[in-house]
PDB file of C-alpha atoms in Angstrom:
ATOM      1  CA  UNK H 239     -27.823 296.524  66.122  1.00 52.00           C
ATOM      2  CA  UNK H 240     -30.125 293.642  67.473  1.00 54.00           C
ATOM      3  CA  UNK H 241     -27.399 291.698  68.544  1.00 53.00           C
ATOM      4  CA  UNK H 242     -25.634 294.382  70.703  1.00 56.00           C
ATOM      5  CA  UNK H 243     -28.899 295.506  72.363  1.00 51.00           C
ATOM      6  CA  UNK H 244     -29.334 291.212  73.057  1.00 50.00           C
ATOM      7  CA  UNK H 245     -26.036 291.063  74.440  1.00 56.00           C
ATOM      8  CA  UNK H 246     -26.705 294.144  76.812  1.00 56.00           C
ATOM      9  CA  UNK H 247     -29.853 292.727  77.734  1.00 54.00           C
ATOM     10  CA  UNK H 248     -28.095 289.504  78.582  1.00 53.00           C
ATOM     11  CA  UNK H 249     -25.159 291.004  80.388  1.00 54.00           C
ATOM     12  CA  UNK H 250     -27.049 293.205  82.489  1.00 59.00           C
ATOM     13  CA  UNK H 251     -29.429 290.489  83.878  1.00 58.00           C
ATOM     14  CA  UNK H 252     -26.951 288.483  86.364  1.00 52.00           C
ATOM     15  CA  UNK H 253     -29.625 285.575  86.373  1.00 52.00           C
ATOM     16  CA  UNK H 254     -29.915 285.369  82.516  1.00 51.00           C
ATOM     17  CA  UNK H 255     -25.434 285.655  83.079  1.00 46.00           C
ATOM     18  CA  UNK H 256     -25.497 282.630  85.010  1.00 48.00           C
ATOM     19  CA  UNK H 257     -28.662 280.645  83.307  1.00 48.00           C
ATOM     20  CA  UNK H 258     -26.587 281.128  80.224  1.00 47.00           C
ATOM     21  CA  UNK H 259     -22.940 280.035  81.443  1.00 47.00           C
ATOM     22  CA  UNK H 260     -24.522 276.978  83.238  1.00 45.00           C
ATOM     23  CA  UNK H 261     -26.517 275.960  79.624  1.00 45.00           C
ATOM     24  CA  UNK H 262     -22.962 276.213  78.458  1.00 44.00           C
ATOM     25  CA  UNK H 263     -21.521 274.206  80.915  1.00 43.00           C
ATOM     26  CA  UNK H 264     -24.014 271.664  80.800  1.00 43.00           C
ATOM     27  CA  UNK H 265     -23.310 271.027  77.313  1.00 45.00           C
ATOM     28  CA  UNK H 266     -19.533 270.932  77.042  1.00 44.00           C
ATOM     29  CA  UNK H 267     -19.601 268.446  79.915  1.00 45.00           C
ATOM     30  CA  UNK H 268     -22.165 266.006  78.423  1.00 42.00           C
ATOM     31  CA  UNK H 269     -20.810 265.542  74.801  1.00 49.00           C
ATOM     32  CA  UNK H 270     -23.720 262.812  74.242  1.00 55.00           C
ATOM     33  CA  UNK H 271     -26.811 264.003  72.611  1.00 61.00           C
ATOM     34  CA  UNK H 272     -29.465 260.771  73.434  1.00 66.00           C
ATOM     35  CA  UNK H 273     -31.485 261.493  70.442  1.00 62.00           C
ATOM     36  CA  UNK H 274     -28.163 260.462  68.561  1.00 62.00           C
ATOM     37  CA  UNK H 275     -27.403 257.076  70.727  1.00 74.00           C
ATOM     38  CA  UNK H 276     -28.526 254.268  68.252  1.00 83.00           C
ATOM     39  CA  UNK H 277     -30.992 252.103  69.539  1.00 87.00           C
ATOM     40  CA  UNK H 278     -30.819 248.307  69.651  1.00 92.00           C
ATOM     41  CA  UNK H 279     -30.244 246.602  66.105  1.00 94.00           C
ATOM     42  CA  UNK H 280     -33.441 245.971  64.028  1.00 93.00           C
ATOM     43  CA  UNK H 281     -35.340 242.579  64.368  1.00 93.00           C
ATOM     44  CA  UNK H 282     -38.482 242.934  62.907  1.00 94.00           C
ATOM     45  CA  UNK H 283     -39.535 244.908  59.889  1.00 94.00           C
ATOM     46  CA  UNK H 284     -41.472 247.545  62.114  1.00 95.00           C
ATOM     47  CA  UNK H 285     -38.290 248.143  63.799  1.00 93.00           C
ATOM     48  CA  UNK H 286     -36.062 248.797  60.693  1.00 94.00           C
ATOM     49  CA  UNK H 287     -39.110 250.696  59.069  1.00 94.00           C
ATOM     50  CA  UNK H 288     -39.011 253.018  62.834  1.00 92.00           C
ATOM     51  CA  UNK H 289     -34.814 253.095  62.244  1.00 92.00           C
ATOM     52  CA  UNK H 290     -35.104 254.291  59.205  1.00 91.00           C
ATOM     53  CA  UNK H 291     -37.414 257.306  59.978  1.00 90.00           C
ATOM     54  CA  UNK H 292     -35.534 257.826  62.602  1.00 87.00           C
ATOM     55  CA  UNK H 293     -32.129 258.668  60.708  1.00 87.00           C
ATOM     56  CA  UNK H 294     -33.980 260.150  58.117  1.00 86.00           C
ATOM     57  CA  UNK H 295     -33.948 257.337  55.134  1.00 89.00           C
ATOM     58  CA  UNK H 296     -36.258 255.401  53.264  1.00 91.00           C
ATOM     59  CA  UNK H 297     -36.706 251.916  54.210  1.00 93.00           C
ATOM     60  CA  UNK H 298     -34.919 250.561  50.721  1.00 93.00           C
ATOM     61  CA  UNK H 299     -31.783 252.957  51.888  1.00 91.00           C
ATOM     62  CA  UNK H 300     -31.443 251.591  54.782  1.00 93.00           C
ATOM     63  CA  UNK H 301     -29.500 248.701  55.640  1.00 93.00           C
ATOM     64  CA  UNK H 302     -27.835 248.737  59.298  1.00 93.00           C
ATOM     65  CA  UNK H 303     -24.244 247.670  60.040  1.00 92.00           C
ATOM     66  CA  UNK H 304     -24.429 243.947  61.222  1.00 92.00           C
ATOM     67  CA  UNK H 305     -25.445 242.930  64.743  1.00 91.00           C
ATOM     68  CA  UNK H 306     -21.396 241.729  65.395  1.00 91.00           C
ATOM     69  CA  UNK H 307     -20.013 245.171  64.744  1.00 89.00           C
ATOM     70  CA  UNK H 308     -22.244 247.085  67.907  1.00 87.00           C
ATOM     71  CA  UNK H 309     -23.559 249.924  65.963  1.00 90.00           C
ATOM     72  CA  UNK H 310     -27.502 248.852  66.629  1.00 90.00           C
ATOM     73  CA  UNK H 311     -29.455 250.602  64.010  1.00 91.00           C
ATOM     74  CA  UNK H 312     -26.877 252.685  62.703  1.00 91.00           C
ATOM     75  CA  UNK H 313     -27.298 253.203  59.351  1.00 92.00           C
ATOM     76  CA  UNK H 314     -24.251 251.404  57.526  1.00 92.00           C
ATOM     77  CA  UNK H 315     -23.707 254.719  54.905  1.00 90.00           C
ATOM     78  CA  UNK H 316     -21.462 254.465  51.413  1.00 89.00           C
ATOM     79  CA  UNK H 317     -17.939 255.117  51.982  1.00 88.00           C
ATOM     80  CA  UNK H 318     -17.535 258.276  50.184  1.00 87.00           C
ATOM     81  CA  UNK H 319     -14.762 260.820  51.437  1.00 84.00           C
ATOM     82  CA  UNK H 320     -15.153 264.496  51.976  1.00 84.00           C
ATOM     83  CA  UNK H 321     -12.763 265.440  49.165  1.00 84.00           C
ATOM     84  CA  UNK H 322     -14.917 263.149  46.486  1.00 86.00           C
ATOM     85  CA  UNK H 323     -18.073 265.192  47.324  1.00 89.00           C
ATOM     86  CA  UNK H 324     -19.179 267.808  44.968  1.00 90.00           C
ATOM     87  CA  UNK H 325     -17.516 271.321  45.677  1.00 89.00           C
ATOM     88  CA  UNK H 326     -19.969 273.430  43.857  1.00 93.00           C
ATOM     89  CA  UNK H 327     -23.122 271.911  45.367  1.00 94.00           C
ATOM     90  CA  UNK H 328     -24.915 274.288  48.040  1.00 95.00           C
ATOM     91  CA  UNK H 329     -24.082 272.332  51.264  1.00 93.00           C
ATOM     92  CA  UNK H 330     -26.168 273.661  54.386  1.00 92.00           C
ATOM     93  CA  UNK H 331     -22.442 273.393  56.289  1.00 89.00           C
ATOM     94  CA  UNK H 332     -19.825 273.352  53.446  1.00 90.00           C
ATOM     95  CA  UNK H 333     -16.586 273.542  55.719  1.00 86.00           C
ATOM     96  CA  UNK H 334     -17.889 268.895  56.188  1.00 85.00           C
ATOM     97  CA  UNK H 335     -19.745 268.946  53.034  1.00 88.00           C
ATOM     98  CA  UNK H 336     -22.887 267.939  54.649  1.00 87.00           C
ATOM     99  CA  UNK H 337     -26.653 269.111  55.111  1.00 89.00           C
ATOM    100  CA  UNK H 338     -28.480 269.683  58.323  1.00 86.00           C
ATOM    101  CA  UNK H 339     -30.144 266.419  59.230  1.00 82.00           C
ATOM    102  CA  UNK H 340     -28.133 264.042  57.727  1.00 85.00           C
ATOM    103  CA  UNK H 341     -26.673 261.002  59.074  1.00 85.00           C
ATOM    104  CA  UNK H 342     -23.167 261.330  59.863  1.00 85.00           C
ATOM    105  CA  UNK H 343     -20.855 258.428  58.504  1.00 86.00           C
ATOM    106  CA  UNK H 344     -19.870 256.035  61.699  1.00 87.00           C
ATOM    107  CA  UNK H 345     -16.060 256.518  60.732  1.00 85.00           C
ATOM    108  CA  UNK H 346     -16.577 259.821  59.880  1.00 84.00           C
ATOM    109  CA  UNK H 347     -13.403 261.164  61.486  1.00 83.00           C
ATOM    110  CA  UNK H 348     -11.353 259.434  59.355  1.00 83.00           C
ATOM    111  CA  UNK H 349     -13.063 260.475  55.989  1.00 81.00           C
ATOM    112  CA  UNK H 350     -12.585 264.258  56.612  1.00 77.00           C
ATOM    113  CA  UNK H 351     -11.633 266.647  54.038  1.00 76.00           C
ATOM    114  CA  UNK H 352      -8.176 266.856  55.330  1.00 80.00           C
ATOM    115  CA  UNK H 353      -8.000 262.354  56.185  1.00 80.00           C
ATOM    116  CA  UNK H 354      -8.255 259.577  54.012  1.00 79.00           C
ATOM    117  CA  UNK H 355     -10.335 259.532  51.392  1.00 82.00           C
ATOM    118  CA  UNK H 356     -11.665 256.614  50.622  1.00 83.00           C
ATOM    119  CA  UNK H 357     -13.544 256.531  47.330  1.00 82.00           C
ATOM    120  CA  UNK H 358     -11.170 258.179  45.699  1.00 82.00           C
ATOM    121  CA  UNK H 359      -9.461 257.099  42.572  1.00 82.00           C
ATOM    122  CA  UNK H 360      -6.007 257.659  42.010  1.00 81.00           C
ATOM    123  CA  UNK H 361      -4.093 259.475  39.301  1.00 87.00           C
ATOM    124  CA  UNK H 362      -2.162 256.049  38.191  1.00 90.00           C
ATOM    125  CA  UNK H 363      -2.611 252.782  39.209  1.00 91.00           C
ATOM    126  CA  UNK H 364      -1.017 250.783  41.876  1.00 90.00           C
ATOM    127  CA  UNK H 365       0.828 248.873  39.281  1.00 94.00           C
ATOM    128  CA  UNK H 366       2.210 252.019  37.472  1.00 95.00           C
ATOM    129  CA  UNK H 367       3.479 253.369  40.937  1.00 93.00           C
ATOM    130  CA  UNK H 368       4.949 250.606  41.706  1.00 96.00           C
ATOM    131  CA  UNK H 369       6.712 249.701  38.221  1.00 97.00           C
ATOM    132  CA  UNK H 370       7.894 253.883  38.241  1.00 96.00           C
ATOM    133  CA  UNK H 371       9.607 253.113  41.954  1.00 97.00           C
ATOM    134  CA  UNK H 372      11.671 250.126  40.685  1.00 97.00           C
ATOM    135  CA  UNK H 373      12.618 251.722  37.987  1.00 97.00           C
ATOM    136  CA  UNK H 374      14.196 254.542  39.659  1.00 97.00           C
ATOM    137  CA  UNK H 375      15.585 252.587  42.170  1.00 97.00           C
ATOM    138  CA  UNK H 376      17.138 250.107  39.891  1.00 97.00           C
ATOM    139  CA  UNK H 377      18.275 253.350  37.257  1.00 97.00           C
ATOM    140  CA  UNK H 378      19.897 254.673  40.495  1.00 95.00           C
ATOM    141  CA  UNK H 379      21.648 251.350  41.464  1.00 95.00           C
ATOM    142  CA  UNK H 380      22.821 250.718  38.363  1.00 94.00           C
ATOM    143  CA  UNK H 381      24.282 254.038  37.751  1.00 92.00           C
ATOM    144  CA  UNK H 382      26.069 253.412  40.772  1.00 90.00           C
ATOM    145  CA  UNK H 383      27.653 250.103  39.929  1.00 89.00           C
ATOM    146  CA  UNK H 384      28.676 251.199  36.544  1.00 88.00           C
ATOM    147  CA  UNK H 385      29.806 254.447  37.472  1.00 83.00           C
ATOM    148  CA  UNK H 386      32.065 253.271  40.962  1.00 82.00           C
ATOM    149  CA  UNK H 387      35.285 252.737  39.241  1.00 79.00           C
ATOM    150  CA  UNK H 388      34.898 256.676  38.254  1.00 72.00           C
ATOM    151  CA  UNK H 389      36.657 258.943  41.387  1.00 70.00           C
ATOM    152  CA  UNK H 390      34.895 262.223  41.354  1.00 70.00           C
ATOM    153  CA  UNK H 391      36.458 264.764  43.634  1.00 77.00           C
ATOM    154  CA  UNK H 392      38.996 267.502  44.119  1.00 82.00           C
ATOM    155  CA  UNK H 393      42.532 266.349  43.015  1.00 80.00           C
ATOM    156  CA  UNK H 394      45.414 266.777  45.894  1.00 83.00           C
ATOM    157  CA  UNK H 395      48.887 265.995  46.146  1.00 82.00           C
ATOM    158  CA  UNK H 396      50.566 263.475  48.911  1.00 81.00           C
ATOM    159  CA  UNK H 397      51.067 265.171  52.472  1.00 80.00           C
ATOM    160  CA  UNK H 398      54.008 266.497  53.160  1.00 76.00           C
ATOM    161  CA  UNK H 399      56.001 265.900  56.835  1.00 78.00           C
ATOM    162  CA  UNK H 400      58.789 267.680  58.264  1.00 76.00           C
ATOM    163  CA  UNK H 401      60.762 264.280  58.148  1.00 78.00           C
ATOM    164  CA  UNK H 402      60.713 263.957  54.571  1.00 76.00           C
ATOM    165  CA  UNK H 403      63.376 266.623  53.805  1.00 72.00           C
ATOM    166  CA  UNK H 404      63.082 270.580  53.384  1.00 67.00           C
ATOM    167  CA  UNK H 405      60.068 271.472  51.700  1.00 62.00           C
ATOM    168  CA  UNK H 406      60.207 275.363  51.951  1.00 66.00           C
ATOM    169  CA  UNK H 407      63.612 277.553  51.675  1.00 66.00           C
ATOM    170  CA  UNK H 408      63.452 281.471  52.755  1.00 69.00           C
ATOM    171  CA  UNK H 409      66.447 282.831  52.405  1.00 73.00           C
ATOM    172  CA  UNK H 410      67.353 285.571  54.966  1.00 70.00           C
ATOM    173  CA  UNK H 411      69.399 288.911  53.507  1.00 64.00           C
TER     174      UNK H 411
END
């Protein structure tokens, strides 16, 4: 009931109309946030103790990505995927499996729940994969090789031409 008498109260007002469409505007057209920009990357103590306030971390969890790379004072996070996180814990947004104010993995579109997931462990090892595919492959071949001299199909007798003789007699009455 609120909600309906705010959205009346919004549509009826042309200014509020366009203050509101040209918030919305504004921020589908700059998709940078500068509170999210990292800074430059950590020299002094002070600075890594400020960068690690900053993302929200204690100064023994943080460690940035190195200088080379061009993160600045990104936080360099554990490589954990979206499907290795816990399902049953109470995320603040479960659709990413994340809570509100935490730093966001710099690769983090490729550890999605429906990418790559990094940390996790498969069912076999590489190995056993590996050894399974041969096998096959080599069962197949050699099933092949021992089995070629076999012909499988449909049994048919030789064509038969016009030139080889009469085939067919109908006698007329």
């Amino acid at each position: 009931m609120k909600m309906a008498l705010l959205q009346k109260a919004i549509l009826n007002n042309p200014k509020t109309v366009q203050k509101t469409i040209g918030i919305f505007y504004n921020v589908s057209r700059n998709h940078w946030n500068y509170q999210y920009k990292p800074g430059p990357y950590p020299k002094t103590n002070e600075e890594r103790a400020a960068a690690a306030k900053k993302y929200g971390l204690t100064i023994e969890e943080y460690t940035p990505y190195p200088e080379s790379m061009g993160y600045g004072d990104y936080p360099k996070l554990p490589d954990i995927g979206a499907d290795s996180k816990d399902p049953h814990y109470p995320w603040d947004m479960p659709e990413l499996k994340r809570n509100f104010n935490e730093p966001v993995h710099a690769l983090a579109e490729l550890y999605g729940e429906d990418r790559y997931d990094i940390s996790m462990r498969p069912r076999f090892p590489v190995w056993y994969q590996a050894c399974f595919l041969f096998a096959v492959l080599g069962g197949s071949f050699a099933l092949y090789y021992y089995l070629e001299d076999f012909k499988m199909g449909r049994p048919v007798l030789v064509k038969q031409y016009p030139k080889d003789g009469p085939h067919y007699m109908f006698e007329c009455e």
